[in-house]
Short mmCIF file of C-alpha atoms in Angstrom, two decimals:
data_model
loop_
_atom_site.label_atom_id
_atom_site.label_comp_id
_atom_site.label_asym_id
_atom_site.label_seq_id
_atom_site.Cartn_x
_atom_site.Cartn_y
_atom_site.Cartn_z
CA UNK A 1 0.04 0.14 0.02
CA UNK A 2 2.75 2.33 0.85
CA UNK A 3 4.53 1.64 -2.41
CA UNK A 4 1.38 2.37 -4.27
CA UNK A 5 0.86 5.61 -2.61
CA UNK A 6 4.43 6.54 -3.32
CA UNK A 7 4.05 5.64 -6.91
CA UNK A 8 0.89 7.81 -7.15
CA UNK A 9 3.15 10.76 -6.02
CA UNK A 10 6.19 10.00 -8.33
CA UNK A 11 4.25 9.61 -11.51
CA UNK A 12 2.91 13.28 -11.58
CA UNK A 13 6.28 14.48 -10.28
CA UNK A 14 7.99 12.79 -12.96
CA UNK A 15 5.75 14.35 -15.52
CA UNK A 16 6.22 17.67 -14.16
CA UNK A 17 10.10 17.34 -14.40
CA UNK A 18 9.73 16.33 -18.07
CA UNK A 19 7.70 19.27 -18.80
CA UNK A 20 9.99 21.72 -17.13
CA UNK A 21 12.94 20.07 -18.81
CA UNK A 22 11.03 20.34 -22.08
CA UNK A 23 10.17 24.04 -21.50
CA UNK A 24 13.91 24.67 -20.54
CA UNK A 25 14.84 23.19 -23.94
CA UNK A 26 12.39 25.24 -25.94
CA UNK A 27 13.10 28.59 -24.34
CA UNK A 28 16.31 28.09 -22.59
CA UNK A 29 18.25 28.88 -25.70
CA UNK A 30 16.80 32.25 -26.04
CA UNK A 31 17.83 33.48 -22.52
CA UNK A 32 21.41 34.07 -23.21
CA UNK A 33 20.42 36.64 -25.77
CA UNK A 34 18.53 38.92 -23.36
CA UNK A 35 21.26 40.64 -21.78
CA UNK A 36 23.18 41.21 -25.06
CA UNK A 37 19.86 42.36 -26.63
CA UNK A 38 19.37 44.92 -23.77
CA UNK A 39 23.08 46.10 -23.85
CA UNK A 40 22.85 46.82 -27.62
CA UNK A 41 19.75 48.77 -27.02
CA UNK A 42 21.06 50.69 -24.14
CA UNK A 43 24.42 51.64 -25.78
CA UNK A 44 23.24 51.73 -29.17
CA UNK A 45 26.45 49.94 -30.19
CA UNK A 46 26.53 46.48 -31.88
CA UNK A 47 30.18 46.27 -32.45
CA UNK A 48 30.80 43.68 -29.70
CA UNK A 49 28.34 41.22 -30.91
CA UNK A 50 29.10 39.24 -33.91
CA UNK A 51 26.02 38.93 -36.31
CA UNK A 52 27.45 35.94 -37.74
CA UNK A 53 26.38 34.24 -34.63
CA UNK A 54 22.90 34.66 -35.88
CA UNK A 55 23.83 33.44 -39.31
CA UNK A 56 25.29 30.25 -37.80
CA UNK A 57 22.12 29.70 -35.58
CA UNK A 58 19.62 30.56 -38.53
CA UNK A 59 21.45 27.88 -40.71
CA UNK A 60 21.66 25.32 -38.04
CA UNK A 61 17.99 25.51 -36.96
CA UNK A 62 16.65 25.50 -40.60
CA UNK A 63 18.77 22.43 -41.26
CA UNK A 64 17.36 20.89 -38.05
CA UNK A 65 13.95 21.53 -38.94
CA UNK A 66 14.52 19.73 -42.36
CA UNK A 67 16.11 16.92 -40.67
CA UNK A 68 12.95 16.50 -38.58
CA UNK A 69 10.94 15.63 -41.81
CA UNK A 70 13.53 12.79 -42.57
CA UNK A 71 13.79 11.50 -39.02
CA UNK A 72 11.36 12.61 -36.27
CA UNK A 73 13.05 13.55 -33.01
CA UNK A 74 11.58 14.85 -29.70
CA UNK A 75 9.00 17.79 -30.18
CA UNK A 76 10.71 20.24 -27.87
CA UNK A 77 13.92 20.17 -30.09
CA UNK A 78 11.80 21.08 -32.88
CA UNK A 79 10.13 23.89 -31.16
CA UNK A 80 13.36 25.10 -29.80
CA UNK A 81 14.48 25.65 -33.43
CA UNK A 82 11.59 27.52 -34.35
CA UNK A 83 11.78 29.87 -31.23
CA UNK A 84 15.52 30.35 -32.01
CA UNK A 85 15.03 31.24 -35.51
CA UNK A 86 12.53 34.02 -34.40
CA UNK A 87 14.81 35.18 -31.83
CA UNK A 88 17.98 35.49 -34.15
CA UNK A 89 15.61 37.56 -36.49
CA UNK A 90 14.91 39.91 -33.76
CA UNK A 91 18.55 40.13 -32.85
CA UNK A 92 19.58 40.84 -36.44
CA UNK A 93 16.81 43.53 -36.84
CA UNK A 94 18.08 45.44 -33.83
CA UNK A 95 21.91 45.10 -34.84
CA UNK A 96 21.14 46.26 -38.39
CA UNK A 97 19.10 49.28 -37.17
CA UNK A 98 21.84 50.36 -34.72
CA UNK A 99 24.69 49.79 -37.19
CA UNK A 100 22.89 51.80 -40.10
CA UNK A 101 22.05 54.66 -37.71
CA UNK A 102 25.74 54.86 -36.56
CA UNK A 103 27.15 54.67 -40.08
CA UNK A 104 27.26 58.01 -41.91
CA UNK A 105 27.47 58.51 -45.54
CA UNK A 106 28.07 54.81 -46.22
CA UNK A 107 27.09 53.12 -49.31
CA UNK A 108 24.01 51.11 -48.86
CA UNK A 109 24.40 47.42 -49.52
CA UNK A 110 21.65 44.83 -50.31
CA UNK A 111 21.31 41.21 -50.81
CA UNK A 112 20.41 41.53 -54.45
CA UNK A 113 23.78 42.83 -55.03
CA UNK A 114 25.31 39.32 -54.62
CA UNK A 115 28.49 40.80 -53.71
CA UNK A 116 30.51 38.22 -51.69
CA UNK A 117 32.77 40.89 -50.13
CA UNK A 118 29.71 42.40 -48.15
CA UNK A 119 27.91 39.22 -47.47
CA UNK A 120 25.82 39.35 -44.17
CA UNK A 121 26.60 43.15 -43.87
CA UNK A 122 23.67 44.58 -45.55
CA UNK A 123 21.76 47.89 -44.92
CA UNK A 124 18.22 46.67 -44.40
CA UNK A 125 16.77 43.85 -42.23
CA UNK A 126 14.69 42.83 -45.16
CA UNK A 127 17.78 41.77 -47.09
CA UNK A 128 18.48 39.27 -44.36
CA UNK A 129 15.10 38.04 -44.44
CA UNK A 130 15.33 37.53 -48.18
CA UNK A 131 18.66 35.71 -47.71
CA UNK A 132 17.17 33.32 -45.20
CA UNK A 133 14.06 32.70 -47.24
CA UNK A 134 16.23 31.93 -50.24
CA UNK A 135 18.43 29.64 -48.26
CA UNK A 136 15.27 27.74 -46.93
CA UNK A 137 13.77 27.38 -50.19
CA UNK A 138 16.79 25.86 -51.80
CA UNK A 139 17.59 23.65 -48.80
CA UNK A 140 13.84 22.64 -48.54
CA UNK A 141 13.69 21.55 -52.27
CA UNK A 142 16.82 19.63 -52.17
CA UNK A 143 15.71 17.94 -48.83
CA UNK A 144 12.31 17.18 -50.66
CA UNK A 145 14.10 15.36 -53.58
CA UNK A 146 16.41 13.30 -51.27
CA UNK A 147 14.08 12.71 -48.40
CA UNK A 148 14.03 8.89 -49.16
CA UNK A 149 17.78 8.63 -48.80
CA UNK A 150 18.92 7.54 -45.32
CA UNK A 151 22.42 8.78 -46.04
CA UNK A 152 21.26 12.35 -47.07
CA UNK A 153 19.03 12.65 -43.92
CA UNK A 154 21.77 11.37 -41.47
CA UNK A 155 24.20 13.81 -43.35
CA UNK A 156 21.77 16.51 -42.98
CA UNK A 157 21.22 16.12 -39.25
CA UNK A 158 24.98 15.98 -38.66
CA UNK A 159 25.35 19.11 -40.74
CA UNK A 160 22.70 20.87 -38.56
CA UNK A 161 24.18 20.13 -35.14
CA UNK A 162 27.69 20.62 -36.37
CA UNK A 163 26.74 24.16 -37.46
CA UNK A 164 25.18 24.88 -34.33
CA UNK A 165 28.30 23.52 -32.54
CA UNK A 166 30.26 26.21 -34.46
CA UNK A 167 27.90 28.98 -32.84
CA UNK A 168 30.54 30.56 -30.75
CA UNK A 169 33.34 30.46 -33.32
CA UNK A 170 32.34 33.88 -34.84
CA UNK A 171 32.61 35.41 -31.36
CA UNK A 172 35.75 33.62 -30.73
CA UNK A 173 37.21 34.90 -33.84
CA UNK A 174 35.90 38.46 -33.46
CA UNK A 175 37.41 38.49 -29.80
CA UNK A 176 40.87 37.26 -31.05
CA UNK A 177 41.06 39.73 -33.93
CA UNK A 178 40.31 42.71 -31.62
CA UNK A 179 42.35 41.11 -28.87
CA UNK A 180 39.32 42.18 -26.68
CA UNK A 181 35.82 40.97 -25.45
CA UNK A 182 34.73 44.83 -25.00
CA UNK A 183 31.04 45.03 -26.01
CA UNK A 184 30.41 41.27 -25.61
CA UNK A 185 28.07 40.42 -22.77
CA UNK A 186 29.78 38.04 -20.44
CA UNK A 187 26.30 37.03 -19.09
CA UNK A 188 25.55 35.78 -22.45
CA UNK A 189 28.58 33.47 -22.78
CA UNK A 190 27.93 32.08 -19.17
CA UNK A 191 24.27 31.37 -20.09
CA UNK A 192 25.65 29.68 -23.44
CA UNK A 193 27.95 27.53 -21.25
CA UNK A 194 25.21 26.51 -18.77
CA UNK A 195 22.61 26.02 -21.44
CA UNK A 196 25.02 23.99 -23.64
CA UNK A 197 25.93 21.68 -20.75
CA UNK A 198 22.15 21.18 -19.77
CA UNK A 199 21.34 20.76 -23.43
CA UNK A 200 24.08 18.13 -23.98
CA UNK A 201 23.05 16.15 -20.77
CA UNK A 202 19.47 16.29 -22.11
CA UNK A 203 20.70 14.60 -25.45
CA UNK A 204 22.73 11.90 -23.64
CA UNK A 205 19.83 11.15 -21.00
CA UNK A 206 16.98 11.17 -23.75
CA UNK A 207 18.79 8.94 -26.33
CA UNK A 208 18.83 11.72 -29.11
CA UNK A 209 20.62 10.91 -32.31
CA UNK A 210 24.49 10.61 -31.87
CA UNK A 211 25.19 13.72 -33.76
CA UNK A 212 23.37 15.81 -31.21
CA UNK A 213 25.51 14.59 -28.28
CA UNK A 214 28.89 14.84 -30.04
CA UNK A 215 28.33 18.13 -31.30
CA UNK A 216 26.89 19.40 -27.98
CA UNK A 217 30.22 18.48 -26.42
CA UNK A 218 31.91 20.46 -28.91
CA UNK A 219 29.73 23.33 -28.45
CA UNK A 220 30.68 23.35 -24.62
CA UNK A 221 34.31 23.36 -25.49
CA UNK A 222 33.97 26.50 -27.63
CA UNK A 223 32.01 28.25 -24.95
CA UNK A 224 34.85 27.54 -22.50
CA UNK A 225 37.32 28.93 -24.88
CA UNK A 226 35.49 32.29 -25.21
CA UNK A 227 35.34 32.48 -21.35
CA UNK A 228 39.15 31.87 -21.30
CA UNK A 229 39.60 34.74 -23.74
CA UNK A 230 37.46 36.97 -21.53
CA UNK A 231 39.68 36.06 -18.50
CA UNK A 232 42.86 36.49 -20.59
CA UNK A 233 41.99 39.93 -22.14
CA UNK A 234 40.70 41.13 -18.79
CA UNK A 235 44.14 40.50 -17.12
CA UNK A 236 46.28 41.07 -20.18
CA UNK A 237 44.60 43.99 -22.10
CA UNK A 238 45.85 45.19 -25.50
CA UNK A 239 48.36 48.25 -25.22
CA UNK A 240 46.84 51.23 -26.91
CA UNK A 241 48.55 52.48 -30.20
CA UNK A 242 51.21 55.09 -29.45
CA UNK A 243 49.95 57.69 -32.11
CA UNK A 244 46.07 57.32 -31.61
CA UNK A 245 44.55 60.58 -32.51
CA UNK A 246 40.85 59.83 -32.73
CA UNK A 247 39.93 57.32 -30.05
CA UNK A 248 36.22 57.14 -30.95
CA UNK A 249 36.99 56.25 -34.51
CA UNK A 250 39.48 53.58 -33.27
CA UNK A 251 37.02 52.00 -30.95
CA UNK A 252 34.64 51.76 -34.00
CA UNK A 253 37.17 49.69 -35.82
#
């Protein structure tokens, strides 16, 4: 009787934990970008955030959604991709508006120019939307033609999670090139690390496809590397140039 009573309590408790974990998977990935979004709005400066992070996440989550059509995985992971795509579009909209407002007498660039030198550095948010829609259309058409191929589907899933694992690489490179993490939200990176650790554990415990777990571990390593940069650059800041005349312009570079 006592065991039955305990079981009656554990079943709804287990279900509640499952719901909380699923909710964390769907919306947890968005949380790290809230402090970065607020910092950009407050300072009206988006130089510290690499918009290529948005590019990586958009590509990764579009591919993940297409992968779902060939091999159904858990619904929270599918909804996570949808929510993340919307979030990255919001980040791009803000960054584009701030950057264009700060650029004076700069030639306007658009997606329709098809200029590789200025790819993902356009003057209007609509151009980014056009690029995303074009990529989705092409990738979706190829997936539709090859959906019966197991090799193609598994490769698509691998590319999706591998691309997401490279999420922090643009920020890592940006920090290395500038020898600084100024303008980057440390809270964002700390949340990346905790979120990716939780996500990887979720993959392992719930038997997600192997690609998800391997690339999740890689993503955690990249996050730790960015945290290492933040520590190193804070304790060994770059020395200013000896003949700097216009500090504001230098910072913008």
